[in-house]
mmCIF file with all atom_site columns, C-alpha atoms and ligand atoms in Angstrom:
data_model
loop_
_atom_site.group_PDB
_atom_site.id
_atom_site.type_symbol
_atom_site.label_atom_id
_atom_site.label_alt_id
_atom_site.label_comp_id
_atom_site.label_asym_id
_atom_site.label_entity_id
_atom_site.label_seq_id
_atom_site.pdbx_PDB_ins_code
_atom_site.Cartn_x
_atom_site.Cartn_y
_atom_site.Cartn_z
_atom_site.occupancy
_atom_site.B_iso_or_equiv
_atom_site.pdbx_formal_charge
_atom_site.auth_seq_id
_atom_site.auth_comp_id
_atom_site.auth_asym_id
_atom_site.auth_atom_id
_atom_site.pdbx_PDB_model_num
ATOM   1   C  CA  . UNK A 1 1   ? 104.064 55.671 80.452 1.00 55.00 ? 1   UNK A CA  1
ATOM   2   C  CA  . UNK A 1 2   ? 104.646 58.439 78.388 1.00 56.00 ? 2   UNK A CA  1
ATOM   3   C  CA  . UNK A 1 3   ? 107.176 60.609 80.516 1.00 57.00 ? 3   UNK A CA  1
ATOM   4   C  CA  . UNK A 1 4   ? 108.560 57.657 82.121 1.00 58.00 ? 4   UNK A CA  1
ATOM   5   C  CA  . UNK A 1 5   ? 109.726 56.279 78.386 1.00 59.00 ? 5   UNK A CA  1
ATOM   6   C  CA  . UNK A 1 6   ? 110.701 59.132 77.128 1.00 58.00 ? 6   UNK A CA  1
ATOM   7   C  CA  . UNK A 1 7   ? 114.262 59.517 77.506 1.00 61.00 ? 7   UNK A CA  1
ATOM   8   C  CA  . UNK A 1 8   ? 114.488 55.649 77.382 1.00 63.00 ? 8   UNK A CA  1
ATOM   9   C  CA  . UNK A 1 9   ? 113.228 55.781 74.406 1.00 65.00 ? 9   UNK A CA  1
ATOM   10  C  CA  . UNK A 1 10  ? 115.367 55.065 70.671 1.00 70.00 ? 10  UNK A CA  1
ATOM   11  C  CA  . UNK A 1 11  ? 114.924 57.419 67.908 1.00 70.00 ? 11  UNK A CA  1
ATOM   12  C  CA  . UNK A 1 12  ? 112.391 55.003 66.163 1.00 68.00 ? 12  UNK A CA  1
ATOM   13  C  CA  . UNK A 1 13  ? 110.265 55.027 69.506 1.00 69.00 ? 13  UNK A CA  1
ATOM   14  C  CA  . UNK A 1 14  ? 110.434 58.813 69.766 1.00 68.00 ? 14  UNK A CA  1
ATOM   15  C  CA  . UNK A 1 15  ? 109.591 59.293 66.441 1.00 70.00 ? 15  UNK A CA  1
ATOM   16  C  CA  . UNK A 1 16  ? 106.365 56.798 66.814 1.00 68.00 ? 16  UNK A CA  1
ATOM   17  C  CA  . UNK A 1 17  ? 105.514 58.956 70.398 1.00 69.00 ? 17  UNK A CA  1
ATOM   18  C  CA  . UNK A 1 18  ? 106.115 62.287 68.250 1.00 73.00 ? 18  UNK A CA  1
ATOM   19  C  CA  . UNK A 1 19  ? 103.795 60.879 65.433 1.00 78.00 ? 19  UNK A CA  1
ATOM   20  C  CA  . UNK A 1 20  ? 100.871 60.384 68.702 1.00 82.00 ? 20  UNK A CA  1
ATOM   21  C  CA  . UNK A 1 21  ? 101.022 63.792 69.523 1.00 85.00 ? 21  UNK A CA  1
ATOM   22  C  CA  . UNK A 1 22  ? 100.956 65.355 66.094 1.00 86.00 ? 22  UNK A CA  1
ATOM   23  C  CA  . UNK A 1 23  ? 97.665  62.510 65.103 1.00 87.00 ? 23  UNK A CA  1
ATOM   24  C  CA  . UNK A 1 24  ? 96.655  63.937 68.324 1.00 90.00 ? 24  UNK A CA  1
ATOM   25  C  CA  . UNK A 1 25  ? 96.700  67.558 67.796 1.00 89.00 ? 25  UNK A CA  1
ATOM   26  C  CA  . UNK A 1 26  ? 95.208  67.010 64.725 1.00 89.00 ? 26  UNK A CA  1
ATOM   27  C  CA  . UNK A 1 27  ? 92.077  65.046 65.722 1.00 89.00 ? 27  UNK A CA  1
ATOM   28  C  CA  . UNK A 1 28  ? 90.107  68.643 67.127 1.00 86.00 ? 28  UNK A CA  1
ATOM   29  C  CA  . UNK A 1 29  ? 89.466  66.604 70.545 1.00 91.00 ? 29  UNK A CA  1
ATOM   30  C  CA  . UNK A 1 30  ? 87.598  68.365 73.247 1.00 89.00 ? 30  UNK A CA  1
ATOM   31  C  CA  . UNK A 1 31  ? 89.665  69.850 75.906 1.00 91.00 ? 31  UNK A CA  1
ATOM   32  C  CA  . UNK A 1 32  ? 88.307  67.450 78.201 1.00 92.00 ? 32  UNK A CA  1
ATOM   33  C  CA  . UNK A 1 33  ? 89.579  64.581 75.526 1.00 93.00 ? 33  UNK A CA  1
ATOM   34  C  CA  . UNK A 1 34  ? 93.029  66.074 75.739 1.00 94.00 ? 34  UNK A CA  1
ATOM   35  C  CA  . UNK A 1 35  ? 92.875  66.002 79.315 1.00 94.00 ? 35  UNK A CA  1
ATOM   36  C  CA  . UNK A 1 36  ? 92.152  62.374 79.252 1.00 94.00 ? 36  UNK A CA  1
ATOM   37  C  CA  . UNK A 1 37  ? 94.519  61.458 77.390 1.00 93.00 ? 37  UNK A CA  1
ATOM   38  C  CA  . UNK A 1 38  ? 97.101  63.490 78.576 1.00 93.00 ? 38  UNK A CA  1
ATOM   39  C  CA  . UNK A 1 39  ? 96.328  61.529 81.752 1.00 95.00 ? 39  UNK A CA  1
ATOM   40  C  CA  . UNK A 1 40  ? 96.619  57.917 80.663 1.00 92.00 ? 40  UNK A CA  1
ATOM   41  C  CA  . UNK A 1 41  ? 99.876  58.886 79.093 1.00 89.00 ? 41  UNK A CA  1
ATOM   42  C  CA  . UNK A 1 42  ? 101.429 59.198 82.150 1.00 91.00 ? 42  UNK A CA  1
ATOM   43  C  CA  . UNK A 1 43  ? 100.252 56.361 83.194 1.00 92.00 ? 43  UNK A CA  1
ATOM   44  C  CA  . UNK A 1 44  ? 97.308  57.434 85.759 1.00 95.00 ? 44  UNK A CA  1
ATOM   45  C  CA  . UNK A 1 45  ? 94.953  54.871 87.343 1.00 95.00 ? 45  UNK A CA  1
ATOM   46  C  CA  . UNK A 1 46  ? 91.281  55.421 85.648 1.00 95.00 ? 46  UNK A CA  1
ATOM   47  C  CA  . UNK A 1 47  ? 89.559  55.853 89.305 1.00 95.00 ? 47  UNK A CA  1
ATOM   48  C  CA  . UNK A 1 48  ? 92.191  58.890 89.849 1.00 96.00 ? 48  UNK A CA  1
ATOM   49  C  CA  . UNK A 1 49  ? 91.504  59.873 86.417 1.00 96.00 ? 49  UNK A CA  1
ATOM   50  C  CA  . UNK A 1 50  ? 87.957  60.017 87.197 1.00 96.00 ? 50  UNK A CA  1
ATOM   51  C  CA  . UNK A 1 51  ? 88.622  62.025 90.459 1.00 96.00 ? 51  UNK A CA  1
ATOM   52  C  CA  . UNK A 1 52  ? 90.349  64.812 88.317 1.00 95.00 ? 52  UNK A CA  1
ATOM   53  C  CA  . UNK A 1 53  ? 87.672  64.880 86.313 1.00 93.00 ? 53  UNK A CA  1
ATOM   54  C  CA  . UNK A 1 54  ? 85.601  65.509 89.383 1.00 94.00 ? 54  UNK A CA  1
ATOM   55  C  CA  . UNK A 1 55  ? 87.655  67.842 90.563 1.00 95.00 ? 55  UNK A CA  1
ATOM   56  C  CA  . UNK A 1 56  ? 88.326  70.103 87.561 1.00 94.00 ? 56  UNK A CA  1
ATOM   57  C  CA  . UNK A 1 57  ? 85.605  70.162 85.305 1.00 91.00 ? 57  UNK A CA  1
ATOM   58  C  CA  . UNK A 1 58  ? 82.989  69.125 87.723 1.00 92.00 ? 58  UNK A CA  1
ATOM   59  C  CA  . UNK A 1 59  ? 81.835  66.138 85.229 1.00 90.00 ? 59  UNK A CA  1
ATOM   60  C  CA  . UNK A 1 60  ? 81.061  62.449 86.127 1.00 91.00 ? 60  UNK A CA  1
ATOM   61  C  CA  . UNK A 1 61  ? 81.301  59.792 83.764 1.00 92.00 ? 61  UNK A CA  1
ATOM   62  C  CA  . UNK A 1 62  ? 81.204  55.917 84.881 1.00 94.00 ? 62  UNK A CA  1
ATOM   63  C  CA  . UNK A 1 63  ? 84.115  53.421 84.874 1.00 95.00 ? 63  UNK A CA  1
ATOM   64  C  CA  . UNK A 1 64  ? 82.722  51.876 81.828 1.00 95.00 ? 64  UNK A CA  1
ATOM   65  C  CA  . UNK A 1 65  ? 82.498  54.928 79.286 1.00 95.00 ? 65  UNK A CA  1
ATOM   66  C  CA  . UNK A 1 66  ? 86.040  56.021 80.332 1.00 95.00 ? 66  UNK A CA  1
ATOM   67  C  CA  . UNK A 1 67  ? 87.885  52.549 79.206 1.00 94.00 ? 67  UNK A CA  1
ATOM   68  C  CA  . UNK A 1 68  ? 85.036  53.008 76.342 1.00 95.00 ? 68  UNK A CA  1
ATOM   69  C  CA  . UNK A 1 69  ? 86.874  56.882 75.413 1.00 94.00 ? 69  UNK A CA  1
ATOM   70  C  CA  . UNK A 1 70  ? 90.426  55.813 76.186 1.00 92.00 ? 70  UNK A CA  1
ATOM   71  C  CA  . UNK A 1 71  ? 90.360  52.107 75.007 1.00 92.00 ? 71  UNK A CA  1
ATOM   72  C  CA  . UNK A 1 72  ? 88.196  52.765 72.029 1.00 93.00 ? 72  UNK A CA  1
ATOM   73  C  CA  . UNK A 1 73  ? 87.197  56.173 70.456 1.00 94.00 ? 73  UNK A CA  1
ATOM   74  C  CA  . UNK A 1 74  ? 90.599  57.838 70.762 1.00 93.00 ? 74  UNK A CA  1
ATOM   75  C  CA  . UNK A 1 75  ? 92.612  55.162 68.783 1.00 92.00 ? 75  UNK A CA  1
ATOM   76  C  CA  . UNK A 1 76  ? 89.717  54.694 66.256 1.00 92.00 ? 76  UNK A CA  1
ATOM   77  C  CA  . UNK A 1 77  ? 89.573  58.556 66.095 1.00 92.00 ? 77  UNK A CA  1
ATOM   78  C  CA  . UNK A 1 78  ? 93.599  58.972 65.604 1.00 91.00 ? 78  UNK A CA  1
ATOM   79  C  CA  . UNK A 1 79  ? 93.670  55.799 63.394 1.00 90.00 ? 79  UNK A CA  1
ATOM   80  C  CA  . UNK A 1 80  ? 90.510  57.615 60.966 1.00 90.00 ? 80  UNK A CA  1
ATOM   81  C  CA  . UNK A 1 81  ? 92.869  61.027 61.085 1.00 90.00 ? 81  UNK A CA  1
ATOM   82  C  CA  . UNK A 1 82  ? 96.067  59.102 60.157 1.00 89.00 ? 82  UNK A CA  1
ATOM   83  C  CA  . UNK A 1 83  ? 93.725  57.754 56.738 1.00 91.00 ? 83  UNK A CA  1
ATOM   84  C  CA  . UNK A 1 84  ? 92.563  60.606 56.312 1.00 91.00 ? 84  UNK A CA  1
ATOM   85  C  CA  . UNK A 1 85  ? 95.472  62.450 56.237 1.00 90.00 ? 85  UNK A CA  1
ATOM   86  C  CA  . UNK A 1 86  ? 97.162  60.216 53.493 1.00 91.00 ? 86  UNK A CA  1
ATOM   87  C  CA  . UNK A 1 87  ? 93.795  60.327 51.142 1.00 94.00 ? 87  UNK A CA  1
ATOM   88  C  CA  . UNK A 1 88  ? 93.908  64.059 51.097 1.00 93.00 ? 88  UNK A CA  1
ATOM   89  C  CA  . UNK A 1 89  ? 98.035  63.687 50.223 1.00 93.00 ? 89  UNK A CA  1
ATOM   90  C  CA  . UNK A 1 90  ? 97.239  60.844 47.501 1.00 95.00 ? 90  UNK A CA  1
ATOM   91  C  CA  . UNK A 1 91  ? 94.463  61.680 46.175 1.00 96.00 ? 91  UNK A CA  1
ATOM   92  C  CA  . UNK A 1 92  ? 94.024  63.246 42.709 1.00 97.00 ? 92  UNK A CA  1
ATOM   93  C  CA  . UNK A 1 93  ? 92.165  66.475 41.457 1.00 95.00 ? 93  UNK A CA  1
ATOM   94  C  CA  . UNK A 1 94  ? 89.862  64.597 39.644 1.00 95.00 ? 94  UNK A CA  1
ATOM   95  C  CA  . UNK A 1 95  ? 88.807  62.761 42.673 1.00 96.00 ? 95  UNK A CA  1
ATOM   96  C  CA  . UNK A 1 96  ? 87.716  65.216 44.391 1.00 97.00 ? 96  UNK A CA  1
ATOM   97  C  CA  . UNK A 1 97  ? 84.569  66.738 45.441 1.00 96.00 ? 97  UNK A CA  1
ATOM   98  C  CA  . UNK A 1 98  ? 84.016  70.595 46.963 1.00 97.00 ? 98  UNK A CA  1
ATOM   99  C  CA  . UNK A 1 99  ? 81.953  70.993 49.970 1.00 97.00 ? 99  UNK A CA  1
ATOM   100 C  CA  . UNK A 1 100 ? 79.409  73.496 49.299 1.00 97.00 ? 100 UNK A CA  1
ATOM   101 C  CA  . UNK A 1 101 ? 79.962  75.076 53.000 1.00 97.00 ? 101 UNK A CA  1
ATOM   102 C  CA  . UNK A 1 102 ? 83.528  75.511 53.216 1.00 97.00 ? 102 UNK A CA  1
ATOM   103 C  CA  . UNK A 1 103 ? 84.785  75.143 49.822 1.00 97.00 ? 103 UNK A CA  1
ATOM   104 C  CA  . UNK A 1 104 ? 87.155  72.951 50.205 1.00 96.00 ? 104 UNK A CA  1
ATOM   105 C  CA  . UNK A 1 105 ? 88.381  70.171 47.511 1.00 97.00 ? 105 UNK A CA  1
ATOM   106 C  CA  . UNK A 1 106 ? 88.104  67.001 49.200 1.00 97.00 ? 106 UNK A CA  1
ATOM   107 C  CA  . UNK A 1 107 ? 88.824  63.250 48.375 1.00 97.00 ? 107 UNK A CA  1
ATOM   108 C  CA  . UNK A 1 108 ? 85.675  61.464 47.572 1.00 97.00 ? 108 UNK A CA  1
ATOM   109 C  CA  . UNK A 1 109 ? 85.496  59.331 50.248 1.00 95.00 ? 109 UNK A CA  1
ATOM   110 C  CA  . UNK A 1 110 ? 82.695  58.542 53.243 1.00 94.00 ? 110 UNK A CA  1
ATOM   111 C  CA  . UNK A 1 111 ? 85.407  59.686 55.662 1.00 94.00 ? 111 UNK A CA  1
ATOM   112 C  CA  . UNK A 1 112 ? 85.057  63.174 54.816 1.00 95.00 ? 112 UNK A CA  1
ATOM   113 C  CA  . UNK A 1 113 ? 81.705  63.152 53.240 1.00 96.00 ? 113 UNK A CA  1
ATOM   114 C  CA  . UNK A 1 114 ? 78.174  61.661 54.715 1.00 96.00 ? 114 UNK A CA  1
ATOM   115 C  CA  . UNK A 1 115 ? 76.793  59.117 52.854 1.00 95.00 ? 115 UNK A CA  1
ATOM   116 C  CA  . UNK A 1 116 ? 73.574  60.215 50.902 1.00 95.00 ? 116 UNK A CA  1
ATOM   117 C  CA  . UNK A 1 117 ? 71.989  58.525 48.303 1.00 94.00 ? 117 UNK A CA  1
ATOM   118 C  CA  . UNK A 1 118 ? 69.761  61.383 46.812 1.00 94.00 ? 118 UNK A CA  1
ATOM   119 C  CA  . UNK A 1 119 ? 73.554  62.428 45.421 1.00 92.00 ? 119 UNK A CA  1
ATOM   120 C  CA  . UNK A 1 120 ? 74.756  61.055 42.133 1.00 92.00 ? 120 UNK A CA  1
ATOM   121 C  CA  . UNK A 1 121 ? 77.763  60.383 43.781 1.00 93.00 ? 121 UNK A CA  1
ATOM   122 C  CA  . UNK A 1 122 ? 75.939  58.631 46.866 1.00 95.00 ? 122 UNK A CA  1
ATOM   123 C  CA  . UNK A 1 123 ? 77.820  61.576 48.973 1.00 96.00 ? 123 UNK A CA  1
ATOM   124 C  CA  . UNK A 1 124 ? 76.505  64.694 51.171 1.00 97.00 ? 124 UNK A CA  1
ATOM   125 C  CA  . UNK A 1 125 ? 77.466  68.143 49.268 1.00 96.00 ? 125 UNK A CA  1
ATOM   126 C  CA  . UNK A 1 126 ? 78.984  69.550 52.899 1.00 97.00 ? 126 UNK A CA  1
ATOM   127 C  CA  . UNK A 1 127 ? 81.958  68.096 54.076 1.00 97.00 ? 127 UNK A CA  1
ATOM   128 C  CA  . UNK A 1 128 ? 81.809  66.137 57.468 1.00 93.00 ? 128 UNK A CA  1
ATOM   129 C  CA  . UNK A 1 129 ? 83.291  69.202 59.346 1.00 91.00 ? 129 UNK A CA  1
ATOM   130 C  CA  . UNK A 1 130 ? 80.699  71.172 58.385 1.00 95.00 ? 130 UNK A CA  1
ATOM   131 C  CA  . UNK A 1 131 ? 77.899  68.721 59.149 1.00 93.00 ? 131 UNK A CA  1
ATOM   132 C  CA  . UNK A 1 132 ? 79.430  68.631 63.018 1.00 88.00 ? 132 UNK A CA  1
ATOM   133 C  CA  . UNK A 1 133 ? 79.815  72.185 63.246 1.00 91.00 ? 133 UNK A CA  1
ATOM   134 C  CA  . UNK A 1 134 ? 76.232  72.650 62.217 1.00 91.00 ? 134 UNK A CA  1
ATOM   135 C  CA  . UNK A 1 135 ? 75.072  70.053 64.751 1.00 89.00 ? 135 UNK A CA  1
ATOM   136 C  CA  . UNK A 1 136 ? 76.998  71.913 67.874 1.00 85.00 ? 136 UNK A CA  1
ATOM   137 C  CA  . UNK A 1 137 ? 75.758  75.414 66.599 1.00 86.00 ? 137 UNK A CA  1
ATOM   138 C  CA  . UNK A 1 138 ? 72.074  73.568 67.070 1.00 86.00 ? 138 UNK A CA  1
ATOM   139 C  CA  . UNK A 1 139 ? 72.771  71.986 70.141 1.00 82.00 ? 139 UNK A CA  1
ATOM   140 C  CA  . UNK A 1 140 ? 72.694  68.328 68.824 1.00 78.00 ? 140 UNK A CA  1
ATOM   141 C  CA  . UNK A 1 141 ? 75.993  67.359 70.271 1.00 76.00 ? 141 UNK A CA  1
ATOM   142 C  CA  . UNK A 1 142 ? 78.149  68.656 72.234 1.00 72.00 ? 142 UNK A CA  1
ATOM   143 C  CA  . UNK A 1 143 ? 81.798  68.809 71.026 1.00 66.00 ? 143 UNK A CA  1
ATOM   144 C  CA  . UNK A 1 144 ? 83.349  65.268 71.605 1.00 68.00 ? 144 UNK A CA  1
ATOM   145 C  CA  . UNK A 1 145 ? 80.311  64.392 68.988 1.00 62.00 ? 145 UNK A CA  1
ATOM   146 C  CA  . UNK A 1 146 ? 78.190  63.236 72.651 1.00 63.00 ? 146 UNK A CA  1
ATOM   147 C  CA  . UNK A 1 147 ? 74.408  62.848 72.311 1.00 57.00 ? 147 UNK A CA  1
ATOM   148 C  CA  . UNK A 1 148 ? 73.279  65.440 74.512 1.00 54.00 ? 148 UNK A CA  1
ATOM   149 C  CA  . UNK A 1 149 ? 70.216  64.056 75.766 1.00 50.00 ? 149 UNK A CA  1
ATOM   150 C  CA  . UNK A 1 150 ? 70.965  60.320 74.705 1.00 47.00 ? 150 UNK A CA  1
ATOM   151 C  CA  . UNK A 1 151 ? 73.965  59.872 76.971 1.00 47.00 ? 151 UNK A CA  1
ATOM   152 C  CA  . UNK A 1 152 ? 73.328  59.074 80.741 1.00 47.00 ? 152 UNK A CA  1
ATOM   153 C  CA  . UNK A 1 153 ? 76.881  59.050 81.389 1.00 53.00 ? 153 UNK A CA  1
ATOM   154 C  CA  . UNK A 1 154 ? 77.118  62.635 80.730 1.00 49.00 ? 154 UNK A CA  1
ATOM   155 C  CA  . UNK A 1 155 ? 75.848  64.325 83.759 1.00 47.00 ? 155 UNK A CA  1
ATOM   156 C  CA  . UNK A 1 156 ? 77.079  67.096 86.208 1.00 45.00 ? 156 UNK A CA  1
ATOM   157 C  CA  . UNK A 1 157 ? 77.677  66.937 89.637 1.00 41.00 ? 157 UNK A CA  1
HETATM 158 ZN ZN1 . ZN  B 2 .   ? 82.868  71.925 54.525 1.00 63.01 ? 201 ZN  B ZN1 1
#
């Protein structure tokens, strides 16, 4: 769709297609995520998509959890980043907590803090980046945020 469009395209389109790839970029996915996507942008069928996936990285997922990735988590992933995004632009100093981790200010919001109601301010004290980078470094999930031993989609073959 993507390449096929692209010169067709007016500058109001371009600019939406630009914003997609800069969300994109900005969302940390997987390389394997990338991949997918970059795939359904042009367009590919999801059995060929699946094939590639065979082919390259020697991972199988079903029919089901791919339409579930490419239907589902990647615009409600790029959707969250595009919020988030325009919290940390609007919001105020004084709305603002620091992760204990990383030290950065951030917005006081459940987007970029877990919920935790031992806190006065019924947030985690370590931002939501460092939560996920603490759960890869232990093996939890891998990093597309997939239950390693919960999934049965996520097999090699
Ligand atoms: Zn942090």
């Amino acid at each position: 769709m993507y390449e096929a469009l692209k010169d067709k395209l007016n500058t109001y389109g371009r600019t939406l297609l630009w914003d997609f790839d800069r969300y994109v970029s900005l969302c940390g996915f997987s390389e394997l995520r990338l991949f997918l996507i970059d795939l359904r942008k042009r367009g590919m069928a999801y059995d060929d998509i699946l094939d590639e996936m065979r082919a390259r990285y020697a991972i199988e997922y079903s029919p089901n959890y791919l339409v579930f990735i490419v239907s589902s988590e990647v615009p409600k992933k790029i959707a969250q980043v595009a919020k988030m995004l325009r919290l940390e632009q609007d919001t105020p100093a004084d709305q603002r907590k620091k992760c204990i981790h990383c030290g950065r200010l951030l917005p006081m919001d459940s987007l970029f803090f877990s919920k935790n109601n031992a806190h006065k301010d019924k947030l985690s004290n370590t931002c939501k980046d460092c939560d996920r980078a603490s759960r890869i470094k232990k093996g939890v999930v891998n990093s597309d945020g997939d239950l390693r031993k919960k999934d049965p989609t996520l097999r090699k073959v």
